[in-house]
C-alpha cells in the first residue's frame, strides 16, 4: 500500500514514514472499494449485471485506481451490448495501470475478432432504428432492430426498443419474447422489468376477458327420483285368467290390421311426398350450383388477373428490406448495389412515409443510371457502335432532354445520323437548335440538317418559332367564322 499523499510505500503502518500523513481513513476507503468489488463479482456471476454495474461504479467512486473493478465493469458493459462503454473503462484502466493489466487481453481480443468494425455498423443501424421510431415508421424500425440483434444478440437496448415498438403495435406476445431475451442477459435491468410488468398485465387482462366469454354455459346435474316397479310377470299384470290371454291376442291382431290399412297408406303417401320434395330441391340445388359455378369462375378469373398484376412484385416485408438495403448502399457509395436492390421495391406496398423515402432514394438512383447511360452512350459512339449509342442516349434524353447542357441531345442526333436513322436525326438536330440556338454546335447541327436533306430528299424539320406561328394562325382562322356569324 502506498501513501495517498506522497506515494511512499507504507505497508501496514497507520502513518506515512516520509510525509507523516495518517492513513486510517484512506485504508477504510480502500477496504470499502474492495468490498463493493466483491459484491459486484457475486452479482455478475449470477447474471445480475445491472446490480453489478451499480456496485462497481460505487467501488470506483471510493477508489478510481481499482483496476480490477474497472475491468469487471467493462466486461459487464460488454455483456449487455454496450461495447463503447466497455472500451472506455478498459482504456482508462490501461492508462492507470500500463503494466500487468487484464484490459490488454480484452482490447487485443476485440481488435483480432473484428468487433470494432461490426460495432460501427451496429451502432449506425441502431441509431437509424431510433430515427425511424421518431418518424413513426415502426415497420422499418422493427426490421432494422432485428438486423441489429442478428449482428449483436446481447444488445439489451435493442431488445428493449424492439419490445417497445411491438407494444405500441399491440403485439404483446412478441414484446414478451424480446423482453425474455433481454432478461436472460441481465435479469435485474429496471427498464426490462418495467416493460415486462406492463406486458404481463396486458396479457393477463386479455386472458380474463376470454374466460368471461367462455362462462356462458352453466353445468348442472339433474336430480333423480326413485321409481317403484311392480313385481311379477306381464301375465299377472294383464290378467291371470285365460280370457285375458285371448284379449291380448285380439288386441295384437287389431293393431296389425290398423297398421296395414290405416297407417301404411298414410306413410306411403308421406314418403312419396318427401321424394317429390327431394327431387324438386335437388333440381333447385343443381340450378343454383350452375349459377355458383359461374360466379366462382368469374371470381377465379378476377383473382388470376390480380395475381398476374402482382407477379414478380415483392411483398411488403421484402420491399421495406430492399428499401433499407438501397439506402445503405447509397450511403456507402455502392450505386451498383443500389440499382440492383431498388428494382425489387414495390412502391404501392409501402406506406406514406415509405413512399416518400422511396421517391428520395429513386431520385439518386435514376440520376446515377442517367449518368451511367450517358457515359456508356458517348463511349459507344466513339467506338462506332451507333446502334448501342442510340439506345443508351435515347434513355438519357427521355429522362432529361437538357442533360449535360444539351450535349446528350446533340450526340444522339449524330448517332442517329451515323446509324442512318435520318428522320430521327433531323428531329434531334432541330430540337438542339431550338434549345441552344447561339452555340457553336447549333451551326454544326444546321449544316448536318442541310446535308441530310440534300442526300435523302427528306423535308427539313420546322423550327419551333415557325411551328408556334403556324399554330397561332390556325387558331385565328378557326375563330374567324364564329366571329363573322356573331356579326
Short mmCIF file of C-alpha atoms in Angstrom, two decimals:
data_model
loop_
_atom_site.label_atom_id
_atom_site.label_comp_id
_atom_site.label_asym_id
_atom_site.label_seq_id
_atom_site.Cartn_x
_atom_site.Cartn_y
_atom_site.Cartn_z
CA UNK A 1 0.00 0.00 0.00
CA UNK A 2 1.29 3.46 -0.89
CA UNK A 3 0.64 6.82 0.71
CA UNK A 4 -2.17 8.73 -0.96
CA UNK A 5 -0.24 11.98 -0.48
CA UNK A 6 3.37 11.32 -1.49
CA UNK A 7 3.23 7.79 -2.94
CA UNK A 8 5.68 6.29 -0.49
CA UNK A 9 5.33 2.58 0.34
CA UNK A 10 3.89 2.38 3.86
CA UNK A 11 2.97 -1.29 4.29
CA UNK A 12 0.70 -1.89 7.28
CA UNK A 13 1.60 1.24 9.26
CA UNK A 14 -1.01 3.83 10.17
CA UNK A 15 1.10 6.80 9.11
CA UNK A 16 3.45 7.60 6.23
CA UNK A 17 7.11 7.46 7.34
CA UNK A 18 8.06 10.09 4.75
CA UNK A 19 5.37 12.79 4.94
CA UNK A 20 3.60 11.75 8.15
CA UNK A 21 0.10 11.66 6.62
CA UNK A 22 -2.36 9.48 8.54
CA UNK A 23 -3.71 6.51 6.56
CA UNK A 24 -6.59 5.15 8.69
CA UNK A 25 -9.43 6.77 6.72
CA UNK A 26 -7.73 6.08 3.40
CA UNK A 27 -7.31 2.43 4.34
CA UNK A 28 -11.05 2.18 5.19
CA UNK A 29 -11.93 3.71 1.82
CA UNK A 30 -9.81 1.11 0.02
CA UNK A 31 -11.44 -1.67 2.04
CA UNK A 32 -14.91 -0.34 1.11
CA UNK A 33 -13.89 -0.25 -2.56
CA UNK A 34 -12.68 -3.86 -2.44
CA UNK A 35 -15.88 -4.92 -0.63
CA UNK A 36 -18.04 -3.31 -3.32
CA UNK A 37 -15.89 -5.05 -5.96
CA UNK A 38 -16.51 -8.44 -4.30
CA UNK A 39 -20.28 -7.78 -4.29
CA UNK A 40 -20.02 -6.86 -7.98
CA UNK A 41 -18.25 -10.15 -8.74
CA UNK A 42 -21.01 -12.08 -6.94
CA UNK A 43 -23.78 -10.27 -8.82
CA UNK A 44 -22.06 -10.62 -12.19
CA UNK A 45 -21.73 -14.38 -11.67
CA UNK A 46 -25.49 -14.50 -11.03
CA UNK A 47 -26.30 -12.55 -14.25
CA UNK A 48 -27.41 -9.53 -12.18
CA UNK A 49 -25.46 -7.23 -14.48
CA UNK A 50 -27.36 -4.04 -13.67
CA UNK A 51 -26.75 -4.60 -9.95
CA UNK A 52 -23.12 -5.41 -10.65
CA UNK A 53 -22.69 -2.20 -12.66
CA UNK A 54 -24.21 -0.21 -9.80
CA UNK A 55 -21.88 -1.53 -7.07
CA UNK A 56 -18.81 -1.44 -9.35
CA UNK A 57 -19.44 2.26 -10.03
CA UNK A 58 -19.64 2.71 -6.26
CA UNK A 59 -16.33 0.86 -5.89
CA UNK A 60 -14.72 3.23 -8.41
CA UNK A 61 -16.10 6.24 -6.55
CA UNK A 62 -14.19 5.04 -3.49
CA UNK A 63 -11.03 4.20 -5.45
CA UNK A 64 -10.70 5.11 -9.09
CA UNK A 65 -7.39 3.20 -9.27
CA UNK A 66 -9.14 -0.12 -8.57
CA UNK A 67 -8.39 -1.59 -12.00
CA UNK A 68 -9.97 -4.94 -11.14
CA UNK A 69 -13.32 -3.24 -10.55
CA UNK A 70 -12.89 -1.15 -13.69
CA UNK A 71 -12.06 -4.15 -15.85
CA UNK A 72 -15.04 -6.08 -14.48
CA UNK A 73 -17.26 -3.06 -15.12
CA UNK A 74 -16.08 -3.08 -18.73
CA UNK A 75 -16.95 -6.79 -19.00
CA UNK A 76 -20.46 -6.11 -17.66
CA UNK A 77 -20.96 -3.34 -20.19
CA UNK A 78 -19.69 -5.59 -22.99
CA UNK A 79 -22.03 -8.39 -21.94
CA UNK A 80 -25.15 -6.17 -22.29
CA UNK A 81 -24.02 -4.86 -25.69
CA UNK A 82 -22.58 -1.51 -24.50
CA UNK A 83 -19.24 -2.01 -26.24
CA UNK A 84 -18.37 1.70 -26.32
CA UNK A 85 -18.72 1.99 -22.54
CA UNK A 86 -16.66 -1.18 -22.11
CA UNK A 87 -13.88 0.25 -24.28
CA UNK A 88 -13.94 3.45 -22.23
CA UNK A 89 -13.39 1.58 -18.97
CA UNK A 90 -10.65 -0.62 -20.39
CA UNK A 91 -8.76 2.31 -21.92
CA UNK A 92 -8.93 4.21 -18.61
CA UNK A 93 -7.74 1.09 -16.79
CA UNK A 94 -4.85 0.74 -19.24
CA UNK A 95 -3.80 4.35 -18.64
CA UNK A 96 -3.98 3.99 -14.88
CA UNK A 97 -2.05 0.69 -14.85
CA UNK A 98 0.07 0.32 -18.01
CA UNK A 99 1.76 -2.93 -16.92
CA UNK A 100 0.27 -6.28 -15.91
CA UNK A 101 -3.30 -5.23 -16.69
CA UNK A 102 -6.05 -7.65 -17.74
CA UNK A 103 -7.52 -5.00 -20.00
CA UNK A 104 -4.70 -5.67 -22.50
CA UNK A 105 -6.17 -9.08 -23.29
CA UNK A 106 -9.68 -7.66 -23.74
CA UNK A 107 -8.56 -4.90 -26.11
CA UNK A 108 -6.39 -7.30 -28.10
CA UNK A 109 -9.26 -9.78 -28.45
CA UNK A 110 -11.59 -7.03 -29.69
CA UNK A 111 -9.07 -5.97 -32.30
CA UNK A 112 -8.41 -9.51 -33.53
CA UNK A 113 -12.09 -10.55 -33.74
CA UNK A 114 -13.09 -7.51 -35.83
CA UNK A 115 -15.68 -6.50 -33.25
CA UNK A 116 -14.80 -2.82 -33.63
CA UNK A 117 -15.79 -2.83 -37.31
CA UNK A 118 -19.05 -4.58 -36.55
CA UNK A 119 -19.65 -2.11 -33.71
CA UNK A 120 -19.64 0.83 -36.10
CA UNK A 121 -22.23 -0.79 -38.39
CA UNK A 122 -24.38 -1.97 -35.48
CA UNK A 123 -24.38 1.48 -33.89
CA UNK A 124 -25.40 3.12 -37.16
CA UNK A 125 -28.25 0.67 -37.63
CA UNK A 126 -29.47 1.17 -34.06
CA UNK A 127 -29.39 4.95 -34.47
CA UNK A 128 -31.28 4.58 -37.75
CA UNK A 129 -33.90 2.48 -35.96
CA UNK A 130 -34.26 5.24 -33.36
CA UNK A 131 -34.76 7.74 -36.19
CA UNK A 132 -37.46 5.54 -37.72
CA UNK A 133 -39.23 5.38 -34.35
CA UNK A 134 -39.22 9.16 -34.02
CA UNK A 135 -40.64 9.44 -37.55
CA UNK A 136 -43.42 6.95 -36.79
CA UNK A 137 -42.13 4.29 -39.24
CA UNK A 138 -42.38 1.39 -36.79
CA UNK A 139 -42.28 -1.27 -39.54
CA UNK A 140 -38.89 -0.02 -40.72
CA UNK A 141 -37.72 0.28 -37.11
CA UNK A 142 -38.72 -3.32 -36.37
CA UNK A 143 -36.84 -4.64 -39.42
CA UNK A 144 -33.76 -2.58 -38.58
CA UNK A 145 -33.75 -3.71 -34.93
CA UNK A 146 -33.94 -7.35 -35.97
CA UNK A 147 -30.86 -6.76 -38.12
CA UNK A 148 -29.11 -5.18 -35.16
CA UNK A 149 -29.95 -8.17 -32.94
CA UNK A 150 -28.82 -10.63 -35.59
CA UNK A 151 -25.41 -8.90 -35.55
CA UNK A 152 -25.29 -8.35 -31.76
CA UNK A 153 -27.79 -10.58 -29.88
CA UNK A 154 -26.57 -9.27 -26.49
CA UNK A 155 -27.57 -5.64 -27.07
CA UNK A 156 -30.11 -5.15 -24.29
CA UNK A 157 -31.16 -1.70 -25.53
CA UNK A 158 -32.10 -3.15 -28.92
CA UNK A 159 -34.23 -5.85 -27.24
CA UNK A 160 -35.95 -3.20 -25.13
CA UNK A 161 -36.62 -0.88 -28.08
CA UNK A 162 -37.97 -3.77 -30.17
CA UNK A 163 -40.28 -4.73 -27.30
CA UNK A 164 -41.48 -1.12 -27.01
CA UNK A 165 -42.23 -0.98 -30.75
CA UNK A 166 -44.17 -4.26 -30.52
CA UNK A 167 -46.11 -2.96 -27.52
CA UNK A 168 -47.10 0.17 -29.45
CA UNK A 169 -48.37 -2.06 -32.28
CA UNK A 170 -50.31 -4.26 -29.82
CA UNK A 171 -48.05 -7.28 -30.38
CA UNK A 172 -47.54 -8.10 -26.71
CA UNK A 173 -46.56 -11.74 -27.32
CA UNK A 174 -43.61 -10.65 -29.48
CA UNK A 175 -42.74 -7.99 -26.92
CA UNK A 176 -42.66 -10.67 -24.23
CA UNK A 177 -40.19 -12.73 -26.30
CA UNK A 178 -37.86 -9.74 -26.71
CA UNK A 179 -38.03 -8.89 -23.02
CA UNK A 180 -37.41 -12.52 -22.08
CA UNK A 181 -34.27 -12.50 -24.23
CA UNK A 182 -33.16 -9.26 -22.54
CA UNK A 183 -33.83 -10.75 -19.09
CA UNK A 184 -31.62 -13.76 -19.90
CA UNK A 185 -28.75 -11.32 -20.44
CA UNK A 186 -29.49 -9.02 -17.48
CA UNK A 187 -32.44 -10.15 -15.39
CA UNK A 188 -32.44 -7.16 -12.99
CA UNK A 189 -32.48 -4.38 -15.58
CA UNK A 190 -35.09 -1.87 -14.29
CA UNK A 191 -36.42 -0.94 -17.73
CA UNK A 192 -36.78 -4.58 -18.75
CA UNK A 193 -38.66 -5.35 -15.54
CA UNK A 194 -40.99 -2.36 -16.00
CA UNK A 195 -41.79 -3.30 -19.59
CA UNK A 196 -42.32 -6.95 -18.63
CA UNK A 197 -44.80 -5.98 -15.91
CA UNK A 198 -46.83 -3.94 -18.42
CA UNK A 199 -46.79 -6.79 -20.95
CA UNK A 200 -47.82 -9.42 -18.39
CA UNK A 201 -50.57 -7.16 -17.03
CA UNK A 202 -51.98 -6.65 -20.52
CA UNK A 203 -51.79 -10.33 -21.45
CA UNK A 204 -53.43 -11.27 -18.15
CA UNK A 205 -56.29 -8.84 -18.81
CA UNK A 206 -56.87 -10.36 -22.23
CA UNK A 207 -56.93 -13.85 -20.71
CA UNK A 208 -59.58 -12.80 -18.18
CA UNK A 209 -61.81 -11.39 -20.89
CA UNK A 210 -61.56 -14.62 -22.85
CA UNK A 211 -62.52 -16.63 -19.75
CA UNK A 212 -65.56 -14.44 -19.12
CA UNK A 213 -66.77 -15.02 -22.65
CA UNK A 214 -66.35 -18.78 -22.12
CA UNK A 215 -68.53 -18.88 -18.95
CA UNK A 216 -71.91 -18.52 -20.68
CA UNK A 217 -72.68 -22.26 -20.46
CA UNK A 218 -73.59 -23.36 -16.90
CA UNK A 219 -73.16 -27.01 -15.91
CA UNK A 220 -75.74 -28.54 -13.53
CA UNK A 221 -76.72 -32.04 -12.54
CA UNK A 222 -80.23 -33.35 -12.71
CA UNK A 223 -81.88 -34.89 -9.67
CA UNK A 224 -83.23 -38.39 -9.85
CA UNK A 225 -86.36 -39.85 -8.37
CA UNK A 226 -86.97 -43.34 -7.03
CA UNK A 227 -89.40 -45.28 -9.21
CA UNK A 228 -91.15 -48.38 -7.83
CA UNK A 229 -91.62 -51.12 -10.41
CA UNK A 230 -94.35 -53.69 -9.62
CA UNK A 231 -93.12 -57.21 -9.24
CA UNK A 232 -94.41 -60.13 -11.23
CA UNK A 233 -94.70 -61.05 -14.90
CA UNK A 234 -96.69 -59.37 -17.65
CA UNK A 235 -99.39 -62.05 -17.40
CA UNK A 236 -100.03 -61.16 -13.79
CA UNK A 237 -100.23 -57.52 -14.71
CA UNK A 238 -102.72 -58.05 -17.55
CA UNK A 239 -104.91 -60.71 -16.15
CA UNK A 240 -104.45 -64.03 -14.54
CA UNK A 241 -107.34 -65.72 -16.36
CA UNK A 242 -107.45 -67.40 -19.79
CA UNK A 243 -109.76 -64.72 -21.18
CA UNK A 244 -107.04 -62.19 -20.58
CA UNK A 245 -104.71 -64.11 -22.92
CA UNK A 246 -107.37 -64.13 -25.65
CA UNK A 247 -107.88 -60.41 -25.24
CA UNK A 248 -104.16 -59.86 -25.67
CA UNK A 249 -104.04 -61.74 -29.00
CA UNK A 250 -107.16 -59.96 -30.25
CA UNK A 251 -105.58 -56.62 -29.43
CA UNK A 252 -102.42 -57.57 -31.30
CA UNK A 253 -104.44 -58.60 -34.36
CA UNK A 254 -106.44 -55.38 -34.38
CA UNK A 255 -103.21 -53.41 -34.11
CA UNK A 256 -101.70 -55.21 -37.11
CA UNK A 257 -104.81 -54.62 -39.21
CA UNK A 258 -104.95 -50.96 -38.31
CA UNK A 259 -101.29 -50.64 -39.24
CA UNK A 260 -101.84 -52.30 -42.64
CA UNK A 261 -104.99 -50.45 -43.66
CA UNK A 262 -104.64 -47.09 -41.91
CA UNK A 263 -101.06 -46.28 -41.03
CA UNK A 264 -99.19 -47.82 -44.01
CA UNK A 265 -101.12 -45.88 -46.72
CA UNK A 266 -100.52 -42.58 -44.97
CA UNK A 267 -96.85 -43.43 -44.51
CA UNK A 268 -96.56 -44.41 -48.18
CA UNK A 269 -98.20 -41.13 -49.22
CA UNK A 270 -95.88 -39.16 -46.97
CA UNK A 271 -92.85 -40.97 -48.40
CA UNK A 272 -93.94 -40.16 -51.95
CA UNK A 273 -94.42 -36.53 -50.99
CA UNK A 274 -90.98 -36.43 -49.41
CA UNK A 275 -89.46 -37.99 -52.53
CA UNK A 276 -91.13 -35.39 -54.74
CA UNK A 277 -89.91 -32.58 -52.48
CA UNK A 278 -86.42 -34.02 -52.52
CA UNK A 279 -86.49 -34.15 -56.33
CA UNK A 280 -87.59 -30.51 -56.51
CA UNK A 281 -84.90 -29.48 -54.05
CA UNK A 282 -82.30 -31.41 -56.00
CA UNK A 283 -83.31 -29.64 -59.21
CA UNK A 284 -83.13 -26.28 -57.45
CA UNK A 285 -79.73 -27.11 -56.00
CA UNK A 286 -78.47 -28.17 -59.42
CA UNK A 287 -79.63 -24.86 -60.91
CA UNK A 288 -78.08 -22.94 -58.06
CA UNK A 289 -74.87 -24.91 -58.37
CA UNK A 290 -74.61 -23.91 -62.02
CA UNK A 291 -75.00 -20.26 -61.03
CA UNK A 292 -72.49 -20.74 -58.22
CA UNK A 293 -70.02 -22.35 -60.60
CA UNK A 294 -70.36 -19.41 -62.97
CA UNK A 295 -69.87 -16.99 -60.10
CA UNK A 296 -66.84 -18.88 -58.83
CA UNK A 297 -65.34 -18.97 -62.32
CA UNK A 298 -65.69 -15.19 -62.52
CA UNK A 299 -64.04 -14.84 -59.12
CA UNK A 300 -61.21 -17.12 -60.22
CA UNK A 301 -60.69 -15.02 -63.35
CA UNK A 302 -60.62 -11.84 -61.27
CA UNK A 303 -58.16 -13.27 -58.76
CA UNK A 304 -56.00 -14.65 -61.56
CA UNK A 305 -55.85 -11.21 -63.15
CA UNK A 306 -54.90 -9.63 -59.83
CA UNK A 307 -52.26 -12.32 -59.32
CA UNK A 308 -50.80 -11.61 -62.75
CA UNK A 309 -50.59 -7.95 -61.86
CA UNK A 310 -48.59 -8.77 -58.75
CA UNK A 311 -46.40 -11.47 -60.34
CA UNK A 312 -42.78 -10.61 -59.80
CA UNK A 313 -43.56 -7.90 -57.28
CA UNK A 314 -42.10 -8.03 -53.81
CA UNK A 315 -44.26 -8.31 -50.74
CA UNK A 316 -44.39 -5.66 -48.03
CA UNK A 317 -41.56 -7.04 -45.90
CA UNK A 318 -39.23 -7.55 -48.88
CA UNK A 319 -39.99 -4.04 -50.17
CA UNK A 320 -39.05 -2.48 -46.84
CA UNK A 321 -35.92 -4.62 -46.57
CA UNK A 322 -34.79 -3.72 -50.10
CA UNK A 323 -35.53 -0.03 -49.39
CA UNK A 324 -33.25 -0.18 -46.35
CA UNK A 325 -30.57 -2.01 -48.36
CA UNK A 326 -30.78 0.62 -51.12
CA UNK A 327 -30.40 3.47 -48.60
CA UNK A 328 -27.38 1.79 -47.04
CA UNK A 329 -25.81 1.18 -50.48
CA UNK A 330 -26.27 4.85 -51.46
CA UNK A 331 -24.82 6.00 -48.14
CA UNK A 332 -21.73 3.82 -48.71
CA UNK A 333 -21.41 4.91 -52.37
CA UNK A 334 -22.17 1.46 -53.81
CA UNK A 335 -24.50 2.56 -56.61
CA UNK A 336 -24.37 -0.79 -58.40
CA UNK A 337 -25.91 -2.49 -55.39
CA UNK A 338 -28.38 0.38 -55.04
CA UNK A 339 -29.56 -0.06 -58.63
CA UNK A 340 -29.95 -3.82 -58.15
CA UNK A 341 -31.85 -3.67 -54.87
CA UNK A 342 -34.11 -0.79 -55.94
CA UNK A 343 -35.55 -2.93 -58.71
CA UNK A 344 -37.17 -5.26 -56.15
CA UNK A 345 -39.10 -2.50 -54.35
CA UNK A 346 -42.85 -2.24 -54.92
CA UNK A 347 -43.80 1.37 -54.12
CA UNK A 348 -47.54 0.58 -53.97
CA UNK A 349 -47.00 -1.72 -50.97
CA UNK A 350 -45.27 0.95 -48.86
CA UNK A 351 -46.99 3.34 -46.50
CA UNK A 352 -46.90 7.14 -46.94
CA UNK A 353 -43.59 7.50 -45.09
CA UNK A 354 -42.05 4.63 -47.03
CA UNK A 355 -43.22 6.05 -50.38
CA UNK A 356 -41.70 9.45 -49.57
CA UNK A 357 -38.41 7.78 -48.65
CA UNK A 358 -38.63 5.64 -51.83
CA UNK A 359 -39.01 8.75 -54.02
CA UNK A 360 -35.91 10.31 -52.46
CA UNK A 361 -33.90 7.13 -52.95
CA UNK A 362 -35.03 6.62 -56.55
CA UNK A 363 -34.11 10.20 -57.44
CA UNK A 364 -30.49 9.39 -56.58
CA UNK A 365 -30.65 6.02 -58.34
CA UNK A 366 -32.22 7.50 -61.51
CA UNK A 367 -29.61 10.25 -61.59
CA UNK A 368 -26.85 7.65 -61.38
CA UNK A 369 -28.48 5.48 -64.08
CA UNK A 370 -28.77 8.51 -66.38
CA UNK A 371 -25.10 9.38 -65.80
CA UNK A 372 -24.02 5.79 -66.50
CA UNK A 373 -26.12 5.60 -69.68
CA UNK A 374 -24.71 8.91 -70.89
CA UNK A 375 -21.12 7.83 -70.30
CA UNK A 376 -21.69 4.44 -71.95
CA UNK A 377 -23.55 6.05 -74.90
CA UNK A 378 -20.75 8.52 -75.63
CA UNK A 379 -18.19 5.68 -75.38
CA UNK A 380 -20.25 3.54 -77.80
CA UNK A 381 -20.45 6.45 -80.27
CA UNK A 382 -16.68 6.88 -80.16
CA UNK A 383 -16.31 3.13 -80.76
CA UNK A 384 -18.66 3.50 -83.78
CA UNK A 385 -21.26 1.23 -82.18
CA UNK A 386 -24.01 3.61 -83.22
CA UNK A 387 -26.97 1.26 -82.55
CA UNK A 388 -25.95 0.90 -78.91
CA UNK A 389 -25.23 4.63 -78.68
CA UNK A 390 -28.72 5.44 -79.98
CA UNK A 391 -30.33 3.09 -77.46
CA UNK A 392 -28.43 4.47 -74.44
CA UNK A 393 -28.60 8.16 -75.38
CA UNK A 394 -32.32 7.88 -76.11
CA UNK A 395 -32.86 6.78 -72.50
CA UNK A 396 -30.81 9.77 -71.32
CA UNK A 397 -32.77 12.26 -73.43
CA UNK A 398 -36.09 10.78 -72.36
CA UNK A 399 -35.03 11.20 -68.71
CA UNK A 400 -33.58 14.72 -69.20
CA UNK A 401 -33.52 16.38 -72.63
CA UNK A 402 -31.19 19.12 -71.33
CA UNK A 403 -28.66 16.70 -69.85
CA UNK A 404 -25.06 17.99 -69.97
CA UNK A 405 -26.27 21.34 -71.38
CA UNK A 406 -27.87 19.65 -74.38
CA UNK A 407 -24.81 17.60 -75.36
CA UNK A 408 -26.76 14.36 -74.86
CA UNK A 409 -29.28 15.58 -77.46
CA UNK A 410 -26.52 16.57 -79.90
CA UNK A 411 -24.69 13.21 -79.54
CA UNK A 412 -27.96 11.36 -80.04
CA UNK A 413 -28.59 13.25 -83.28
CA UNK A 414 -25.08 12.39 -84.51
CA UNK A 415 -25.52 8.73 -83.57
CA UNK A 416 -28.87 8.56 -85.41
CA UNK A 417 -27.25 10.14 -88.49
CA UNK A 418 -24.40 7.60 -88.50
CA UNK A 419 -26.92 4.78 -87.87
CA UNK A 420 -28.83 6.01 -90.99
CA UNK A 421 -31.90 6.95 -88.93
CA UNK A 422 -32.19 10.22 -90.78
CA UNK A 423 -35.69 11.24 -89.76
CA UNK A 424 -34.84 10.92 -86.08
CA UNK A 425 -31.51 12.67 -86.65
CA UNK A 426 -33.29 15.68 -88.25
CA UNK A 427 -35.73 15.95 -85.33
CA UNK A 428 -32.98 15.75 -82.69
CA UNK A 429 -30.78 18.26 -84.54
CA UNK A 430 -33.69 20.69 -84.76
CA UNK A 431 -34.51 20.16 -81.06
CA UNK A 432 -30.91 21.03 -80.20
CA UNK A 433 -31.04 24.16 -82.38
CA UNK A 434 -34.32 25.23 -80.75
CA UNK A 435 -32.88 24.80 -77.27
CA UNK A 436 -29.38 26.18 -77.88
CA UNK A 437 -29.53 28.43 -80.98
CA UNK A 438 -26.47 30.58 -80.24
CA UNK A 439 -23.92 27.82 -79.62
CA UNK A 440 -21.21 26.66 -81.98
CA UNK A 441 -22.75 23.20 -82.16
CA UNK A 442 -26.02 24.75 -83.33
CA UNK A 443 -24.19 25.82 -86.51
CA UNK A 444 -22.87 22.28 -86.87
CA UNK A 445 -26.41 20.95 -86.42
CA UNK A 446 -27.75 23.26 -89.17
CA UNK A 447 -25.01 22.06 -91.56
CA UNK A 448 -25.89 18.44 -90.75
CA UNK A 449 -29.58 19.11 -91.41
CA UNK A 450 -28.79 20.65 -94.81
CA UNK A 451 -26.54 17.72 -95.72
CA UNK A 452 -29.17 15.11 -94.72
CA UNK A 453 -31.92 16.95 -96.64
CA UNK A 454 -29.73 17.18 -99.72
CA UNK A 455 -28.70 13.49 -99.59
CA UNK A 456 -32.06 11.94 -98.67
CA UNK A 457 -34.65 14.38 -100.10
CA UNK A 458 -36.37 14.37 -96.70
CA UNK A 459 -38.25 17.50 -95.65
CA UNK A 460 -36.34 19.77 -93.32
CA UNK A 461 -37.80 20.00 -89.80
CA UNK A 462 -39.74 23.12 -88.93
CA UNK A 463 -38.14 25.34 -86.25
CA UNK A 464 -40.02 25.79 -83.02
CA UNK A 465 -40.70 29.51 -83.66
CA UNK A 466 -42.33 28.82 -87.05
CA UNK A 467 -44.40 25.99 -85.55
CA UNK A 468 -45.76 28.35 -82.91
CA UNK A 469 -46.64 30.94 -85.57
CA UNK A 470 -48.45 28.31 -87.66
CA UNK A 471 -50.42 27.10 -84.63
CA UNK A 472 -51.40 30.70 -83.77
CA UNK A 473 -52.53 31.34 -87.35
CA UNK A 474 -54.59 28.13 -87.40
CA UNK A 475 -56.33 29.15 -84.20
CA UNK A 476 -57.11 32.60 -85.64
CA UNK A 477 -58.61 31.10 -88.79
CA UNK A 478 -60.76 28.76 -86.71
CA UNK A 479 -62.15 31.69 -84.71
CA UNK A 480 -62.95 33.90 -87.75
CA UNK A 481 -66.15 32.10 -88.95
CA UNK A 482 -67.59 32.23 -85.46
CA UNK A 483 -66.90 35.99 -85.25
CA UNK A 484 -68.46 36.60 -88.69
CA UNK A 485 -71.52 34.59 -87.70
CA UNK A 486 -71.89 36.56 -84.49
CA UNK A 487 -71.60 39.79 -86.54
#
